[in-house]
mmCIF file of C-alpha atoms in Angstrom:
data_model
loop_
_atom_site.group_PDB
_atom_site.id
_atom_site.type_symbol
_atom_site.label_atom_id
_atom_site.label_comp_id
_atom_site.label_asym_id
_atom_site.label_seq_id
_atom_site.Cartn_x
_atom_site.Cartn_y
_atom_site.Cartn_z
ATOM 1 C CA UNK Z 1 21.773 8.317 13.819
ATOM 2 C CA UNK Z 2 18.259 9.260 14.908
ATOM 3 C CA UNK Z 3 15.818 10.024 12.116
ATOM 4 C CA UNK Z 4 13.536 13.064 12.342
ATOM 5 C CA UNK Z 5 10.175 11.753 11.130
ATOM 6 C CA UNK Z 6 8.976 15.212 10.138
ATOM 7 C CA UNK Z 7 11.864 15.362 7.674
ATOM 8 C CA UNK Z 8 10.833 11.929 6.382
ATOM 9 C CA UNK Z 9 7.294 13.208 5.837
ATOM 10 C CA UNK Z 10 8.584 16.298 4.035
ATOM 11 C CA UNK Z 11 10.865 14.138 1.873
ATOM 12 C CA UNK Z 12 8.044 11.729 0.981
ATOM 13 C CA UNK Z 13 5.999 14.704 -0.221
ATOM 14 C CA UNK Z 14 8.892 16.237 -2.161
ATOM 15 C CA UNK Z 15 9.857 12.924 -3.766
ATOM 16 C CA UNK Z 16 6.397 12.309 -5.203
ATOM 17 C CA UNK Z 17 6.391 15.723 -6.881
ATOM 18 C CA UNK Z 18 9.991 15.411 -8.107
ATOM 19 C CA UNK Z 19 9.400 11.944 -9.540
ATOM 20 C CA UNK Z 20 6.428 13.170 -11.559
ATOM 21 C CA UNK Z 21 8.256 16.182 -13.003
ATOM 22 C CA UNK Z 22 11.892 15.266 -13.709
ATOM 23 C CA UNK Z 23 12.976 12.223 -15.728
ATOM 24 C CA UNK Z 24 16.120 10.452 -14.446
ATOM 25 C CA UNK Z 25 19.305 10.983 -16.498
ATOM 26 C CA UNK Z 26 19.681 7.292 -17.332
ATOM 27 C CA UNK Z 27 16.261 7.267 -19.029
ATOM 28 C CA UNK Z 28 17.159 10.361 -21.070
ATOM 29 C CA UNK Z 29 20.377 8.644 -22.119
ATOM 30 C CA UNK Z 30 18.310 5.610 -23.081
ATOM 31 C CA UNK Z 31 16.180 7.804 -25.331
ATOM 32 C CA UNK Z 32 19.301 9.253 -26.974
ATOM 33 C CA UNK Z 33 20.647 5.772 -27.625
ATOM 34 C CA UNK Z 34 17.377 4.572 -29.192
ATOM 35 C CA UNK Z 35 16.992 7.730 -31.277
ATOM 36 C CA UNK Z 36 20.455 7.197 -32.776
ATOM 37 C CA UNK Z 37 19.810 3.562 -33.693
ATOM 38 C CA UNK Z 38 16.156 3.788 -34.843
ATOM 39 C CA UNK Z 39 15.726 3.190 -38.590
ATOM 40 C CA UNK Z 40 11.946 3.535 -39.089
ATOM 41 C CA UNK Z 41 10.838 7.097 -40.008
ATOM 42 C CA UNK Z 42 7.574 6.903 -38.045
ATOM 43 C CA UNK Z 43 9.386 5.617 -34.979
ATOM 44 C CA UNK Z 44 11.957 8.403 -35.303
ATOM 45 C CA UNK Z 45 9.150 10.987 -35.282
ATOM 46 C CA UNK Z 46 7.450 9.369 -32.286
ATOM 47 C CA UNK Z 47 10.692 9.322 -30.305
ATOM 48 C CA UNK Z 48 11.217 12.967 -31.228
ATOM 49 C CA UNK Z 49 7.752 13.847 -29.951
ATOM 50 C CA UNK Z 50 8.440 12.028 -26.685
ATOM 51 C CA UNK Z 51 11.719 13.910 -26.222
ATOM 52 C CA UNK Z 52 9.954 17.207 -26.912
ATOM 53 C CA UNK Z 53 7.296 16.365 -24.334
ATOM 54 C CA UNK Z 54 9.966 15.645 -21.732
ATOM 55 C CA UNK Z 55 11.781 18.896 -22.483
ATOM 56 C CA UNK Z 56 8.613 21.021 -22.387
ATOM 57 C CA UNK Z 57 7.432 19.417 -19.136
ATOM 58 C CA UNK Z 58 10.726 20.085 -17.393
ATOM 59 C CA UNK Z 59 11.146 23.593 -18.846
ATOM 60 C CA UNK Z 60 7.654 24.620 -17.727
ATOM 61 C CA UNK Z 61 7.749 22.771 -14.385
ATOM 62 C CA UNK Z 62 4.872 20.480 -15.370
ATOM 63 C CA UNK Z 63 4.191 16.775 -14.996
ATOM 64 C CA UNK Z 64 5.800 14.375 -17.446
ATOM 65 C CA UNK Z 65 2.575 12.352 -17.674
ATOM 66 C CA UNK Z 66 -0.993 12.912 -16.492
ATOM 67 C CA UNK Z 67 -0.998 9.515 -14.755
ATOM 68 C CA UNK Z 68 0.244 10.056 -11.188
ATOM 69 C CA UNK Z 69 0.284 6.277 -10.771
ATOM 70 C CA UNK Z 70 0.184 4.119 -7.699
ATOM 71 C CA UNK Z 71 2.789 5.575 -5.305
ATOM 72 C CA UNK Z 72 5.548 3.160 -4.298
ATOM 73 C CA UNK Z 73 8.174 3.980 -1.678
ATOM 74 C CA UNK Z 74 11.242 1.755 -1.253
ATOM 75 C CA UNK Z 75 13.032 2.364 2.058
ATOM 76 C CA UNK Z 76 16.558 1.102 2.733
ATOM 77 C CA UNK Z 77 17.704 1.405 6.354
ATOM 78 C CA UNK Z 78 21.395 1.358 7.168
ATOM 79 C CA UNK Z 79 23.228 0.302 10.295
ATOM 80 C CA UNK Z 80 22.987 2.514 13.379
ATOM 81 C CA UNK Z 81 19.704 4.153 12.374
ATOM 82 C CA UNK Z 82 17.297 4.858 15.250
ATOM 83 C CA UNK Z 83 13.617 5.016 14.359
ATOM 84 C CA UNK Z 84 10.140 3.668 15.063
ATOM 85 C CA UNK Z 85 9.234 1.453 12.107
ATOM 86 C CA UNK Z 86 5.481 1.973 12.343
ATOM 87 C CA UNK Z 87 5.897 5.725 12.767
ATOM 88 C CA UNK Z 88 8.244 5.741 9.760
ATOM 89 C CA UNK Z 89 5.591 4.220 7.519
ATOM 90 C CA UNK Z 90 2.968 6.655 8.799
ATOM 91 C CA UNK Z 91 5.287 9.578 8.042
ATOM 92 C CA UNK Z 92 5.718 8.371 4.462
ATOM 93 C CA UNK Z 93 1.954 8.019 4.094
ATOM 94 C CA UNK Z 94 1.363 11.544 5.392
ATOM 95 C CA UNK Z 95 3.927 12.912 2.967
ATOM 96 C CA UNK Z 96 2.268 11.119 0.060
ATOM 97 C CA UNK Z 97 -1.113 12.533 1.047
ATOM 98 C CA UNK Z 98 0.292 16.046 1.441
ATOM 99 C CA UNK Z 99 1.828 15.958 -2.047
ATOM 100 C CA UNK Z 100 -1.579 15.112 -3.493
ATOM 101 C CA UNK Z 101 -3.575 17.647 -1.493
ATOM 102 C CA UNK Z 102 -1.119 20.527 -1.272
ATOM 103 C CA UNK Z 103 0.586 20.496 -4.693
ATOM 104 C CA UNK Z 104 -2.078 19.427 -5.807
ATOM 105 C CA UNK Z 105 -1.867 16.198 -7.801
ATOM 106 C CA UNK Z 106 -4.609 14.114 -9.357
ATOM 107 C CA UNK Z 107 -5.198 11.091 -7.155
ATOM 108 C CA UNK Z 108 -5.244 7.865 -9.155
ATOM 109 C CA UNK Z 109 -5.970 5.596 -6.170
ATOM 110 C CA UNK Z 110 -9.479 4.235 -5.603
ATOM 111 C CA UNK Z 111 -11.169 1.515 -3.538
ATOM 112 C CA UNK Z 112 -11.101 -1.726 -5.591
ATOM 113 C CA UNK Z 113 -14.821 -2.430 -5.086
ATOM 114 C CA UNK Z 114 -16.585 0.906 -4.677
ATOM 115 C CA UNK Z 115 -14.064 2.807 -6.882
ATOM 116 C CA UNK Z 116 -14.303 5.670 -4.389
ATOM 117 C CA UNK Z 117 -11.412 8.136 -4.640
ATOM 118 C CA UNK Z 118 -10.329 9.816 -1.400
ATOM 119 C CA UNK Z 119 -8.180 12.255 -3.419
ATOM 120 C CA UNK Z 120 -5.113 11.539 -1.289
ATOM 121 C CA UNK Z 121 -3.263 8.991 -3.496
ATOM 122 C CA UNK Z 122 -3.654 6.745 -0.443
ATOM 123 C CA UNK Z 123 -5.884 3.770 0.280
ATOM 124 C CA UNK Z 124 -5.814 0.330 1.831
ATOM 125 C CA UNK Z 125 -2.124 -0.739 1.734
ATOM 126 C CA UNK Z 126 -1.339 2.295 -0.453
ATOM 127 C CA UNK Z 127 1.123 3.921 -0.765
ATOM 128 C CA UNK Z 128 2.993 0.670 -1.255
ATOM 129 C CA UNK Z 129 5.918 0.758 1.179
ATOM 130 C CA UNK Z 130 8.804 -1.713 1.014
ATOM 131 C CA UNK Z 131 11.434 -1.741 3.764
ATOM 132 C CA UNK Z 132 14.862 -3.345 3.429
ATOM 133 C CA UNK Z 133 18.153 -3.085 5.303
ATOM 134 C CA UNK Z 134 21.568 -2.205 3.890
ATOM 135 C CA UNK Z 135 25.146 -2.549 5.115
ATOM 136 C CA UNK Z 136 25.829 1.184 5.264
ATOM 137 C CA UNK Z 137 26.296 3.150 8.483
ATOM 138 C CA UNK Z 138 24.089 6.140 9.346
ATOM 139 C CA UNK Z 139 22.156 6.090 6.105
ATOM 140 C CA UNK Z 140 18.465 6.011 5.196
ATOM 141 C CA UNK Z 141 17.398 5.944 1.540
ATOM 142 C CA UNK Z 142 13.866 6.584 0.312
ATOM 143 C CA UNK Z 143 13.124 5.846 -3.327
ATOM 144 C CA UNK Z 144 9.794 6.955 -4.775
ATOM 145 C CA UNK Z 145 8.302 5.352 -7.895
ATOM 146 C CA UNK Z 146 4.907 6.387 -9.318
ATOM 147 C CA UNK Z 147 3.779 3.279 -11.240
ATOM 148 C CA UNK Z 148 1.342 4.131 -14.009
ATOM 149 C CA UNK Z 149 -1.493 1.797 -14.923
ATOM 150 C CA UNK Z 150 -0.623 1.545 -18.608
ATOM 151 C CA UNK Z 151 2.495 -0.433 -17.800
ATOM 152 C CA UNK Z 152 1.217 -2.053 -14.605
ATOM 153 C CA UNK Z 153 -1.829 -3.515 -16.378
ATOM 154 C CA UNK Z 154 0.615 -5.524 -18.471
ATOM 155 C CA UNK Z 155 1.936 -7.750 -15.702
ATOM 156 C CA UNK Z 156 2.287 -11.491 -16.229
ATOM 157 C CA UNK Z 157 3.112 -14.631 -14.236
ATOM 158 C CA UNK Z 158 3.860 -18.166 -15.448
ATOM 159 C CA UNK Z 159 4.611 -21.091 -13.174
ATOM 160 C CA UNK Z 160 6.888 -22.941 -15.545
ATOM 161 C CA UNK Z 161 8.275 -26.384 -14.941
ATOM 162 C CA UNK Z 162 12.043 -27.026 -14.928
ATOM 163 C CA UNK Z 163 11.850 -29.387 -17.901
ATOM 164 C CA UNK Z 164 10.812 -26.439 -20.105
ATOM 165 C CA UNK Z 165 14.236 -24.892 -19.533
ATOM 166 C CA UNK Z 166 15.501 -21.452 -20.494
ATOM 167 C CA UNK Z 167 13.590 -21.569 -23.785
ATOM 168 C CA UNK Z 168 10.357 -21.282 -21.780
ATOM 169 C CA UNK Z 169 11.654 -18.113 -20.147
ATOM 170 C CA UNK Z 170 12.585 -16.559 -23.488
ATOM 171 C CA UNK Z 171 9.304 -17.523 -25.137
ATOM 172 C CA UNK Z 172 7.222 -16.201 -22.235
ATOM 173 C CA UNK Z 173 8.990 -12.829 -22.146
ATOM 174 C CA UNK Z 174 8.643 -12.414 -25.930
ATOM 175 C CA UNK Z 175 4.961 -13.409 -25.810
ATOM 176 C CA UNK Z 176 4.319 -10.879 -23.009
ATOM 177 C CA UNK Z 177 5.931 -8.033 -24.958
ATOM 178 C CA UNK Z 178 3.866 -8.921 -28.029
ATOM 179 C CA UNK Z 179 0.676 -9.157 -25.970
ATOM 180 C CA UNK Z 180 1.336 -5.766 -24.397
ATOM 181 C CA UNK Z 181 1.995 -4.154 -27.779
ATOM 182 C CA UNK Z 182 1.553 -0.386 -27.614
ATOM 183 C CA UNK Z 183 -0.537 -0.482 -24.420
ATOM 184 C CA UNK Z 184 2.565 -0.022 -22.258
ATOM 185 C CA UNK Z 185 3.578 3.216 -24.044
ATOM 186 C CA UNK Z 186 6.856 1.769 -25.379
ATOM 187 C CA UNK Z 187 9.786 2.034 -25.458
ATOM 188 C CA UNK Z 188 9.608 0.198 -22.161
ATOM 189 C CA UNK Z 189 11.832 -1.348 -19.567
ATOM 190 C CA UNK Z 190 10.850 -5.014 -19.465
ATOM 191 C CA UNK Z 191 11.355 -6.305 -15.950
ATOM 192 C CA UNK Z 192 11.688 -10.061 -15.525
ATOM 193 C CA UNK Z 193 11.596 -11.880 -12.183
ATOM 194 C CA UNK Z 194 12.865 -15.452 -12.125
ATOM 195 C CA UNK Z 195 12.663 -18.034 -9.367
ATOM 196 C CA UNK Z 196 11.555 -17.768 -5.787
ATOM 197 C CA UNK Z 197 7.835 -18.238 -5.206
ATOM 198 C CA UNK Z 198 5.013 -16.731 -7.240
ATOM 199 C CA UNK Z 199 4.825 -13.582 -5.103
ATOM 200 C CA UNK Z 200 8.610 -13.181 -4.975
ATOM 201 C CA UNK Z 201 8.926 -13.569 -8.747
ATOM 202 C CA UNK Z 202 6.404 -10.771 -9.276
ATOM 203 C CA UNK Z 203 8.220 -8.547 -6.765
ATOM 204 C CA UNK Z 204 11.532 -9.250 -8.503
ATOM 205 C CA UNK Z 205 10.021 -8.316 -11.868
ATOM 206 C CA UNK Z 206 8.918 -4.947 -10.459
ATOM 207 C CA UNK Z 207 12.377 -4.410 -8.984
ATOM 208 C CA UNK Z 208 13.953 -5.198 -12.356
ATOM 209 C CA UNK Z 209 11.578 -2.891 -14.255
ATOM 210 C CA UNK Z 210 12.422 0.055 -12.013
ATOM 211 C CA UNK Z 211 16.176 -0.541 -11.837
ATOM 212 C CA UNK Z 212 18.493 2.095 -13.271
ATOM 213 C CA UNK Z 213 19.211 1.672 -16.969
ATOM 214 C CA UNK Z 214 22.771 0.579 -17.666
ATOM 215 C CA UNK Z 215 22.956 -1.673 -14.622
ATOM 216 C CA UNK Z 216 23.106 -5.437 -15.101
ATOM 217 C CA UNK Z 217 21.847 -8.444 -13.200
ATOM 218 C CA UNK Z 218 24.275 -9.369 -10.427
ATOM 219 C CA UNK Z 219 24.113 -13.023 -11.486
ATOM 220 C CA UNK Z 220 26.319 -13.717 -14.568
ATOM 221 C CA UNK Z 221 23.827 -16.095 -16.153
ATOM 222 C CA UNK Z 222 21.053 -13.581 -15.566
ATOM 223 C CA UNK Z 223 23.149 -10.827 -17.127
ATOM 224 C CA UNK Z 224 23.770 -12.967 -20.232
ATOM 225 C CA UNK Z 225 20.042 -13.653 -20.584
ATOM 226 C CA UNK Z 226 19.324 -9.920 -20.222
ATOM 227 C CA UNK Z 227 21.526 -9.172 -23.221
ATOM 228 C CA UNK Z 228 19.947 -11.910 -25.331
ATOM 229 C CA UNK Z 229 16.382 -10.827 -24.533
ATOM 230 C CA UNK Z 230 17.100 -7.111 -24.995
ATOM 231 C CA UNK Z 231 18.273 -7.842 -28.534
ATOM 232 C CA UNK Z 232 15.362 -10.169 -29.272
ATOM 233 C CA UNK Z 233 12.679 -7.789 -27.995
ATOM 234 C CA UNK Z 234 13.910 -4.975 -30.222
ATOM 235 C CA UNK Z 235 13.693 -7.241 -33.230
ATOM 236 C CA UNK Z 236 9.928 -7.732 -32.748
ATOM 237 C CA UNK Z 237 8.974 -4.543 -34.585
ATOM 238 C CA UNK Z 238 6.531 -3.266 -31.943
ATOM 239 C CA UNK Z 239 8.331 0.082 -31.774
ATOM 240 C CA UNK Z 240 7.508 3.342 -29.971
ATOM 241 C CA UNK Z 241 3.818 3.518 -28.993
ATOM 242 C CA UNK Z 242 3.321 0.237 -30.858
ATOM 243 C CA UNK Z 243 3.577 1.973 -34.261
ATOM 244 C CA UNK Z 244 6.479 -0.112 -35.523
ATOM 245 C CA UNK Z 245 10.232 0.263 -35.381
ATOM 246 C CA UNK Z 246 13.373 -0.925 -33.650
ATOM 247 C CA UNK Z 247 12.790 0.813 -30.303
ATOM 248 C CA UNK Z 248 10.422 -1.490 -28.445
ATOM 249 C CA UNK Z 249 12.382 -1.456 -25.176
ATOM 250 C CA UNK Z 250 15.207 0.427 -23.533
ATOM 251 C CA UNK Z 251 16.257 -2.929 -22.082
ATOM 252 C CA UNK Z 252 15.138 -6.232 -20.625
ATOM 253 C CA UNK Z 253 16.302 -6.333 -17.003
ATOM 254 C CA UNK Z 254 16.296 -9.429 -14.820
ATOM 255 C CA UNK Z 255 16.308 -10.117 -11.084
ATOM 256 C CA UNK Z 256 16.375 -13.689 -9.840
ATOM 257 C CA UNK Z 257 16.202 -15.840 -6.717
ATOM 258 C CA UNK Z 258 16.632 -19.451 -5.779
ATOM 259 C CA UNK Z 259 13.565 -21.605 -6.263
ATOM 260 C CA UNK Z 260 12.175 -25.090 -5.666
ATOM 261 C CA UNK Z 261 13.501 -28.056 -7.603
ATOM 262 C CA UNK Z 262 10.050 -28.757 -9.090
ATOM 263 C CA UNK Z 263 9.139 -25.273 -10.340
ATOM 264 C CA UNK Z 264 10.448 -22.227 -12.159
ATOM 265 C CA UNK Z 265 8.319 -19.070 -11.702
ATOM 266 C CA UNK Z 266 8.625 -16.392 -14.399
ATOM 267 C CA UNK Z 267 7.107 -12.931 -13.944
ATOM 268 C CA UNK Z 268 7.099 -9.931 -16.262
ATOM 269 C CA UNK Z 269 6.413 -6.348 -15.228
ATOM 270 C CA UNK Z 270 6.892 -3.407 -17.559
ATOM 271 C CA UNK Z 271 7.754 0.235 -17.049
ATOM 272 C CA UNK Z 272 6.605 2.771 -19.644
ATOM 273 C CA UNK Z 273 8.884 5.252 -21.425
ATOM 274 C CA UNK Z 274 8.152 7.810 -18.695
ATOM 275 C CA UNK Z 275 10.143 5.686 -16.234
ATOM 276 C CA UNK Z 276 9.912 8.037 -13.280
ATOM 277 C CA UNK Z 277 11.625 7.768 -9.921
ATOM 278 C CA UNK Z 278 13.293 9.976 -7.303
ATOM 279 C CA UNK Z 279 15.457 9.333 -4.243
ATOM 280 C CA UNK Z 280 16.207 11.043 -0.930
ATOM 281 C CA UNK Z 281 19.263 10.051 1.106
ATOM 282 C CA UNK Z 282 19.487 10.847 4.831
ATOM 283 C CA UNK Z 283 22.980 11.043 6.359
ATOM 284 C CA UNK Z 284 24.459 12.939 9.313
ATOM 285 C CA UNK Z 285 25.172 15.779 6.843
ATOM 286 C CA UNK Z 286 21.497 16.191 5.971
ATOM 287 C CA UNK Z 287 19.090 15.157 3.181
ATOM 288 C CA UNK Z 288 20.158 15.031 -0.468
ATOM 289 C CA UNK Z 289 17.974 14.392 -3.484
ATOM 290 C CA UNK Z 290 18.709 12.503 -6.667
ATOM 291 C CA UNK Z 291 17.636 9.412 -8.596
#
C-alpha cells in the first residue's frame, strides 16, 4: 500500500488538535474508578473539579489544558507499506506546524539556549518522531502525544547495581513519586522503564507512562511488580493535586528490556491526569481516528 504524504500531513495536524481536546476513554474510566474509591473529602472535591473541567472542555470544544506540550508522534509501519521515510517525517512536521499556526495553538517549544519561540510547536529535533515496524499488512499507525512540562519535568534515572535487587526498584519509584508531589498534577500514570541502557530505560519509561490504562506489562514479573507498586503509590497520601488522599496515581505501568549483568537501569517518567493522546490508522479502506 502506497501512503499519500499529504494525508499524513493532514492527519498529523488533526491528531494534535484532537489530542488536546478529547480525553481518551480509558483515562475517563480511570477517573471514575478513583472517584468511587477515594475516601478523603478534599480529594473527592478535587477529582470532581477535574471531571467537570474535562466535561466543559469537551462540551465547548476547548482544550483540556492550556499546556500544548512537546509534540510526540509515534509511527508504526506495517508490512507492504510504500513510502519515503524522510518525506514521511517531514510531512508529520508540517502537520504539527499547521495545527499550531492554523488552529491556532499556543506553541510551547523554544530554543534551549535563546528561549526563542518560533510559534510552530517545532524546533531542533521537535516534534519528537519515533518510527517502529509492526507485523500487520497494509497498515500505518500514527499516535500523537502532547507531553506537558509539569509531568515531564519530573523524570528520573538511577543506574542501580544488581546487588540492590528489586527493593531498589521499589524504593526508587516511591521516592520519585514523593519528590514529584503535586507538581505532576496527580492523579498520574507513573511510567517505569527497567533494564536496557540509560537511554533505553528512559524511553521505556515514557512508553509505559503513555500506555493505555488497563493494559499490563507483557512480562509476567513486570506485571506483578506493576500491581505491587500501584497499590503502594496510592498508600502514600499524596492525592489529587498533592492535596492528600488515596488517588495519587491511576496506575504504575512498567516496560522492561534485557540489560547488562553488571547494571540495572531504572527510569521514571510521569503523565499528568490530563493524559492526552490520539491515533490515526491508515489502511486500504482509508484513515480512521481513535485513541
